Amino acid sequence: MKSAYRALLRLAPRHLRDAHGDEMEELFAERLATARHRGPLAAAGVWVHAAADLVRARRTGVPLTVPIDERTAHMTGSDIRYAWRSLLRQRGATTLVVFMLALGIAANVAVFTLVNGLFLRPFPFPNPDRLVYINTAAPKWNLDVVGINYPDFDRWTKDQKLFDALMTYDFSAFNLSDGTGAVRVRGAFITRDFTKVLGIEPILGRTFTAEEDQPKGPPVVILSAALWRDRFGGDPNVVGRAVRIDGKARTVVGVMPAAASFPGELQLWMPMAGDPAQPWESYSGDAIGRMKPGVTVEQAQADIIRAHQPIWDARDKNHIVTPFVKPLHDTFVADYRGAAKAIGGAVALLLLVACANVAAVMLARALARRREMGIRLALGSSRTRLVRQLLIENVMLAAIGSAIGLAAGRLAVAGLLRLIPDQFPRWAVFTVDARVIGFALLSVLVTVVLFGWAPALHAVGGDLRSAVTTTTGGTTGAPRGRRTLWLLVGGEFALSAVLLVCSLLLVKAFDRVRHVDPGFRADHVLLATIPLSEGTRPKPEQWFAFWNDLEQRARQIPGVDAAGMITCAPLDGCHLGNFFTIENAIPPPDGKNPVVLMRMASAAYFPAMGIRLKEGRFLADSDIAKGALTNDQVRRGTAPVVVVVNESFVRAFWGDGATGAGRRIKFNGPDTQWIPVVGVVADVKHYGLERPMRPGIYFPLSVDPRSNMTIALHTQVEPASVTPALRDLLRQIDPEIPLVRPRTMETLIEQSTALRAAFSWMLAVFAALAFVLAIGGAYGVATYLVTQRTREIGIRVALGARTNDIFRNVVASGLGVVLVGVALGLAGSVAVAGQMGDTLFGVSTHDASVLSLVTIALLLTALLANGLPARRAARIDPMRSLRTE
Amino acid sequence: MADVSIKPHWFYILLALADGDRHGLAIARDVQGLSDGAVRLWPATLYGSLDDLRARRWIEELEEHPEDESERRRYYRLTKSGRAVLADEAERLGRLARLTRARVRTGEAR
């Protein structure tokens, strides 16, 4: 207890502490002992009183020897003026400090604005914390997210007890025509309660009724505000109007506000009209629920699982899924979490480096002002006042720096969003709000504390006599100050090393990702999706005929040398999974039957995409039947087909190094027939360059044709230049069919890695900034110290020291601390990189080339930063330096 | 002289020392007794005041310690001017007390 008070005594003015410390302690102990008899509250009271007493003494307990004007409590106004003058006097240093602070704060504000928009801002719906995401998983099939089966959803809706409402939705795209031509619009099939779940109201008309949301319900549609404005001229009488969607007439019943466009950008909504009597028809779509007030996510999940139990009990065990419930917000930001953490950490390190740098500059300034401070102390100025003055200077610097930083940070965010607009979710809003301002203020506070302590401590902490007797620029006084300076520089180099190593590892990982073999040829390939209206072409035979015709005619386009059709193009985000029975399959290592990516392709698709053949042969034109085959014909073997599989398929089912061609597979279920595998092709990185590939299978185009396919063109010319010809061709065939998202394979690959690219570049920029700051810091400190030693060096030279010795001496004193800093930084960076896991994409955390590159770069620049001042020192003319007094 | 009034705790410290030489701890105890427990001097206030009073030469520190007492403690004695200040303050307070009594009485008579 006594020692605690002793520590507290530091609050009191020094003269009091020195003269009476022991007795003060004694008195305190007596008070505490008496109070203890009256209980802990009284004892606590003694502590509070004692602390307040010490603080008060700081303000009033100034001995009478101090001039009257210094004793008044209200000096802040004059302090601010004084601080301002002092900052103006050293314009160079002030500019430098403000610039470094602005840099650190700008980077932090920019990153925080992103983090705020993604993670902290609530969704634009009432009580967003009560919204949860619901979907099903199938551990048995190794699937984390299966999709919602409508009959299951219907059962949950009826039996749940803890939700206000549930909705399920399934994104789709539609051809909207209004007489003048067709446009492709994004929309969703949605259940009637969606307004209730999200807590929104239509701005015009109404939402769907129960009658509309059932099989064969009235054909209706709700428009988004944007679509209503752009396509319907904001017509106030739009409700009741008929529009044609996918060739079918539908009546507009309402218009939704912009907030309803969730989670993607949606332009219209149609009733899901699901049929609960049609079990396991399909698993697709997602669900969102609004929990009743006070319900936790765990309770909500238990509720859904309970409602799901009868389905579980009744259903064929091949179709078993387990529902799960997650906070809605988490679901949509999961992709960004890792990146945000890493960038947040990096940017905090950058701020630390900036603060260390500012602390070094300020400390050098303070040391240079030791004599001024000493004289003021001797004249009776109180240490409190001097510290306060320094503090005010610091706060002013930080305020100016952060004001500039805040503005620059805003610009940086705007620039970043322009650079990669597609990589952030639509609902995220990145503007300055109270949280961003609060964060900026907090960083200012932290900054002041971080860079302010060293100068304040050293400026007034030293003993008075030595400060006054120190002659300016003469001797090397204040060894403690010099030690702190070197400590700061060493710290900067350590932190920079961490940042540099991590960012270089990421750049290397990015490079590795970009050089992943995608399994196809990326150059000179154009993709475009073509959706057929099922209203005008209702039958699969019509679709099949259309695709065959389109492929033939696309091949005639000048500049095109191959054209092929595929149901599901790589990197497009689409997936159609299925399960097969495999002849002579090895047992799966984890007992789970892997899901197979199923695609239907034309024979020309493989050459058009440049997919490599590994074994056997590709699908040939002769493998494609003359007419469309139904799923049932293929399953039962009434129409013979052959398939091609990928390497992952062979590996997963038949083992490493096994052959695939000549083996057989079949669909699951009774009465299915074997289908021969005629070839094995290289894995196409369907889910992204960084994602592992699943087993995949290609069926001939004639099998179970789709109304929506993607055409792949291989061109001899710049692929994008073929787009108009393709659009013309489509218009010739049918003007009602839109050409959707024509895109080159190269842009698709670029987009798929854009988030990683942005992430790596941001880190690299931060690391480069930290690096520059560290070099600047080392240079500044070395220069300052050389200036301080001018006289000493002059004497040495006069006494016969050689230029080389002086040079070596100065460089060595600076380089030692950098060496230690870099060594610590490298050790730290290996530990930090260990936390980055998958982000490194297999690059080793102690990658030799990266570590050695960083070491060499830091040491070389440190050598340079110390060498320039050292050279200046070595050239000191002894006569002049001795006369500097 | 209106500004003669001295800080209350200075008054109590002088009052305690008027009875004889004391060290800080004893002064603190005395003051608590003299004020019926109303005035508790906390360490920094007490020793800060002692320094101030010494600077004004109202009290002085004893050169040597009384026998059989701890070496560590510093003893204080009221100086002549300190005694005079205390007397002045007592006079002032006495005047105030008389005035107060007179006013309270006339107030009752109304």
PDB file of N, CA, C and O in Angstrom, chain A residues 776-807:
ATOM      1  N   GLY A 776      14.017   8.225 -43.724  1.00  0.00           N
ATOM      2  CA  GLY A 776      14.027   9.647 -43.359  1.00  0.00           C
ATOM      3  C   GLY A 776      14.392   9.825 -41.901  1.00  0.00           C
ATOM      4  O   GLY A 776      15.185  10.699 -41.541  1.00  0.00           O
ATOM      5  N   GLY A 777      13.814   8.974 -41.049  1.00  0.00           N
ATOM      6  CA  GLY A 777      14.098   9.061 -39.621  1.00  0.00           C
ATOM      7  C   GLY A 777      15.565   8.826 -39.333  1.00  0.00           C
ATOM      8  O   GLY A 777      16.202   9.599 -38.608  1.00  0.00           O
ATOM      9  N   ALA A 778      16.122   7.778 -39.940  1.00  0.00           N
ATOM     10  CA  ALA A 778      17.527   7.449 -39.693  1.00  0.00           C
ATOM     11  C   ALA A 778      18.425   8.588 -40.165  1.00  0.00           C
ATOM     12  O   ALA A 778      19.356   9.003 -39.472  1.00  0.00           O
ATOM     13  N   TYR A 779      18.099   9.118 -41.335  1.00  0.00           N
ATOM     14  CA  TYR A 779      18.895  10.199 -41.891  1.00  0.00           C
ATOM     15  C   TYR A 779      18.822  11.436 -40.991  1.00  0.00           C
ATOM     16  O   TYR A 779      19.841  12.047 -40.660  1.00  0.00           O
ATOM     17  N   GLY A 780      17.601  11.763 -40.583  1.00  0.00           N
ATOM     18  CA  GLY A 780      17.412  12.948 -39.745  1.00  0.00           C
ATOM     19  C   GLY A 780      18.175  12.838 -38.440  1.00  0.00           C
ATOM     20  O   GLY A 780      18.880  13.761 -38.024  1.00  0.00           O
ATOM     21  N   VAL A 781      18.064  11.687 -37.788  1.00  0.00           N
ATOM     22  CA  VAL A 781      18.715  11.501 -36.494  1.00  0.00           C
ATOM     23  C   VAL A 781      20.232  11.545 -36.661  1.00  0.00           C
ATOM     24  O   VAL A 781      20.941  12.209 -35.893  1.00  0.00           O
ATOM     25  N   ALA A 782      20.738  10.866 -37.700  1.00  0.00           N
ATOM     26  CA  ALA A 782      22.185  10.854 -37.906  1.00  0.00           C
ATOM     27  C   ALA A 782      22.692  12.267 -38.171  1.00  0.00           C
ATOM     28  O   ALA A 782      23.706  12.693 -37.612  1.00  0.00           O
ATOM     29  N   THR A 783      21.953  13.013 -38.994  1.00  0.00           N
ATOM     30  CA  THR A 783      22.356  14.386 -39.292  1.00  0.00           C
ATOM     31  C   THR A 783      22.381  15.226 -38.019  1.00  0.00           C
ATOM     32  O   THR A 783      23.328  15.965 -37.758  1.00  0.00           O
ATOM     33  N   TYR A 784      21.327  15.075 -37.209  1.00  0.00           N
ATOM     34  CA  TYR A 784      21.244  15.855 -35.984  1.00  0.00           C
ATOM     35  C   TYR A 784      22.428  15.548 -35.076  1.00  0.00           C
ATOM     36  O   TYR A 784      23.082  16.447 -34.547  1.00  0.00           O
ATOM     37  N   LEU A 785      22.720  14.261 -34.936  1.00  0.00           N
ATOM     38  CA  LEU A 785      23.781  13.888 -34.008  1.00  0.00           C
ATOM     39  C   LEU A 785      25.135  14.382 -34.504  1.00  0.00           C
ATOM     40  O   LEU A 785      25.975  14.807 -33.714  1.00  0.00           O
ATOM     41  N   VAL A 786      25.333  14.340 -35.811  1.00  0.00           N
ATOM     42  CA  VAL A 786      26.593  14.838 -36.358  1.00  0.00           C
ATOM     43  C   VAL A 786      26.720  16.335 -36.076  1.00  0.00           C
ATOM     44  O   VAL A 786      27.772  16.825 -35.670  1.00  0.00           O
ATOM     45  N   THR A 787      25.614  17.063 -36.265  1.00  0.00           N
ATOM     46  CA  THR A 787      25.642  18.494 -35.988  1.00  0.00           C
ATOM     47  C   THR A 787      26.025  18.742 -34.532  1.00  0.00           C
ATOM     48  O   THR A 787      26.823  19.622 -34.216  1.00  0.00           O
ATOM     49  N   GLN A 788      25.428  17.924 -33.660  1.00  0.00           N
ATOM     50  CA  GLN A 788      25.715  18.075 -32.234  1.00  0.00           C
ATOM     51  C   GLN A 788      27.190  17.796 -31.928  1.00  0.00           C
ATOM     52  O   GLN A 788      27.739  18.310 -30.980  1.00  0.00           O
ATOM     53  N   ARG A 789      27.788  16.926 -32.751  1.00  0.00           N
ATOM     54  CA  ARG A 789      29.162  16.529 -32.449  1.00  0.00           C
ATOM     55  C   ARG A 789      30.193  17.338 -33.237  1.00  0.00           C
ATOM     56  O   ARG A 789      31.382  16.995 -33.238  1.00  0.00           O
ATOM     57  N   THR A 790      29.749  18.371 -33.934  1.00  0.00           N
ATOM     58  CA  THR A 790      30.655  19.124 -34.794  1.00  0.00           C
ATOM     59  C   THR A 790      31.951  19.490 -34.066  1.00  0.00           C
ATOM     60  O   THR A 790      33.055  19.261 -34.545  1.00  0.00           O
ATOM     61  N   ARG A 791      31.765  20.000 -32.863  1.00  0.00           N
ATOM     62  CA  ARG A 791      32.943  20.472 -32.125  1.00  0.00           C
ATOM     63  C   ARG A 791      33.857  19.319 -31.725  1.00  0.00           C
ATOM     64  O   ARG A 791      35.076  19.375 -31.897  1.00  0.00           O
ATOM     65  N   GLU A 792      33.222  18.267 -31.243  1.00  0.00           N
ATOM     66  CA  GLU A 792      34.013  17.105 -30.819  1.00  0.00           C
ATOM     67  C   GLU A 792      34.823  16.563 -31.998  1.00  0.00           C
ATOM     68  O   GLU A 792      36.015  16.274 -31.881  1.00  0.00           O
ATOM     69  N   ILE A 793      34.122  16.457 -33.162  1.00  0.00           N
ATOM     70  CA  ILE A 793      34.803  15.917 -34.337  1.00  0.00           C
ATOM     71  C   ILE A 793      35.920  16.852 -34.769  1.00  0.00           C
ATOM     72  O   ILE A 793      37.022  16.426 -35.129  1.00  0.00           O
ATOM     73  N   GLY A 794      35.637  18.139 -34.672  1.00  0.00           N
ATOM     74  CA  GLY A 794      36.652  19.124 -35.020  1.00  0.00           C
ATOM     75  C   GLY A 794      37.907  18.930 -34.184  1.00  0.00           C
ATOM     76  O   GLY A 794      39.030  18.944 -34.704  1.00  0.00           O
ATOM     77  N   ILE A 795      37.698  18.695 -32.884  1.00  0.00           N
ATOM     78  CA  ILE A 795      38.848  18.496 -31.992  1.00  0.00           C
ATOM     79  C   ILE A 795      39.611  17.244 -32.395  1.00  0.00           C
ATOM     80  O   ILE A 795      40.839  17.242 -32.506  1.00  0.00           O
ATOM     81  N   ARG A 796      38.835  16.180 -32.678  1.00  0.00           N
ATOM     82  CA  ARG A 796      39.491  14.934 -33.089  1.00  0.00           C
ATOM     83  C   ARG A 796      40.354  15.137 -34.325  1.00  0.00           C
ATOM     84  O   ARG A 796      41.470  14.647 -34.402  1.00  0.00           O
ATOM     85  N   VAL A 797      39.756  15.849 -35.313  1.00  0.00           N
ATOM     86  CA  VAL A 797      40.503  16.075 -36.549  1.00  0.00           C
ATOM     87  C   VAL A 797      41.755  16.888 -36.245  1.00  0.00           C
ATOM     88  O   VAL A 797      42.842  16.609 -36.730  1.00  0.00           O
ATOM     89  N   ALA A 798      41.559  17.883 -35.403  1.00  0.00           N
ATOM     90  CA  ALA A 798      42.692  18.730 -35.048  1.00  0.00           C
ATOM     91  C   ALA A 798      43.784  17.906 -34.381  1.00  0.00           C
ATOM     92  O   ALA A 798      44.969  18.157 -34.541  1.00  0.00           O
ATOM     93  N   LEU A 799      43.358  16.887 -33.603  1.00  0.00           N
ATOM     94  CA  LEU A 799      44.328  16.043 -32.905  1.00  0.00           C
ATOM     95  C   LEU A 799      44.894  14.962 -33.807  1.00  0.00           C
ATOM     96  O   LEU A 799      45.640  14.103 -33.353  1.00  0.00           O
ATOM     97  N   GLY A 800      44.474  14.938 -35.074  1.00  0.00           N
ATOM     98  CA  GLY A 800      45.106  14.024 -36.019  1.00  0.00           C
ATOM     99  C   GLY A 800      44.281  12.839 -36.442  1.00  0.00           C
ATOM    100  O   GLY A 800      44.793  11.920 -37.086  1.00  0.00           O
ATOM    101  N   ALA A 801      42.989  12.783 -36.083  1.00  0.00           N
ATOM    102  CA  ALA A 801      42.157  11.666 -36.540  1.00  0.00           C
ATOM    103  C   ALA A 801      42.020  11.737 -38.051  1.00  0.00           C
ATOM    104  O   ALA A 801      41.921  12.822 -38.620  1.00  0.00           O
ATOM    105  N   ARG A 802      42.049  10.541 -38.687  1.00  0.00           N
ATOM    106  CA  ARG A 802      41.950  10.538 -40.132  1.00  0.00           C
ATOM    107  C   ARG A 802      40.501  10.576 -40.574  1.00  0.00           C
ATOM    108  O   ARG A 802      39.607  10.137 -39.856  1.00  0.00           O
ATOM    109  N   THR A 803      40.275  11.078 -41.769  1.00  0.00           N
ATOM    110  CA  THR A 803      38.931  11.197 -42.317  1.00  0.00           C
ATOM    111  C   THR A 803      38.194   9.862 -42.263  1.00  0.00           C
ATOM    112  O   THR A 803      37.035   9.787 -41.881  1.00  0.00           O
ATOM    113  N   ASN A 804      38.917   8.792 -42.632  1.00  0.00           N
ATOM    114  CA  ASN A 804      38.298   7.470 -42.646  1.00  0.00           C
ATOM    115  C   ASN A 804      37.816   7.051 -41.273  1.00  0.00           C
ATOM    116  O   ASN A 804      36.755   6.464 -41.121  1.00  0.00           O
ATOM    117  N   ASP A 805      38.606   7.340 -40.263  1.00  0.00           N
ATOM    118  CA  ASP A 805      38.223   6.957 -38.899  1.00  0.00           C
ATOM    119  C   ASP A 805      36.938   7.664 -38.491  1.00  0.00           C
ATOM    120  O   ASP A 805      36.032   7.058 -37.911  1.00  0.00           O
ATOM    121  N   ILE A 806      36.889   8.945 -38.791  1.00  0.00           N
ATOM    122  CA  ILE A 806      35.701   9.723 -38.425  1.00  0.00           C
ATOM    123  C   ILE A 806      34.485   9.135 -39.120  1.00  0.00           C
ATOM    124  O   ILE A 806      33.452   8.867 -38.506  1.00  0.00           O
ATOM    125  N   PHE A 807      34.653   8.885 -40.413  1.00  0.00           N
ATOM    126  CA  PHE A 807      33.549   8.342 -41.204  1.00  0.00           C
ATOM    127  C   PHE A 807      33.054   7.031 -40.606  1.00  0.00           C
ATOM    128  O   PHE A 807      31.876   6.833 -40.349  1.00  0.00           O
TER     129      PHE A 807
END
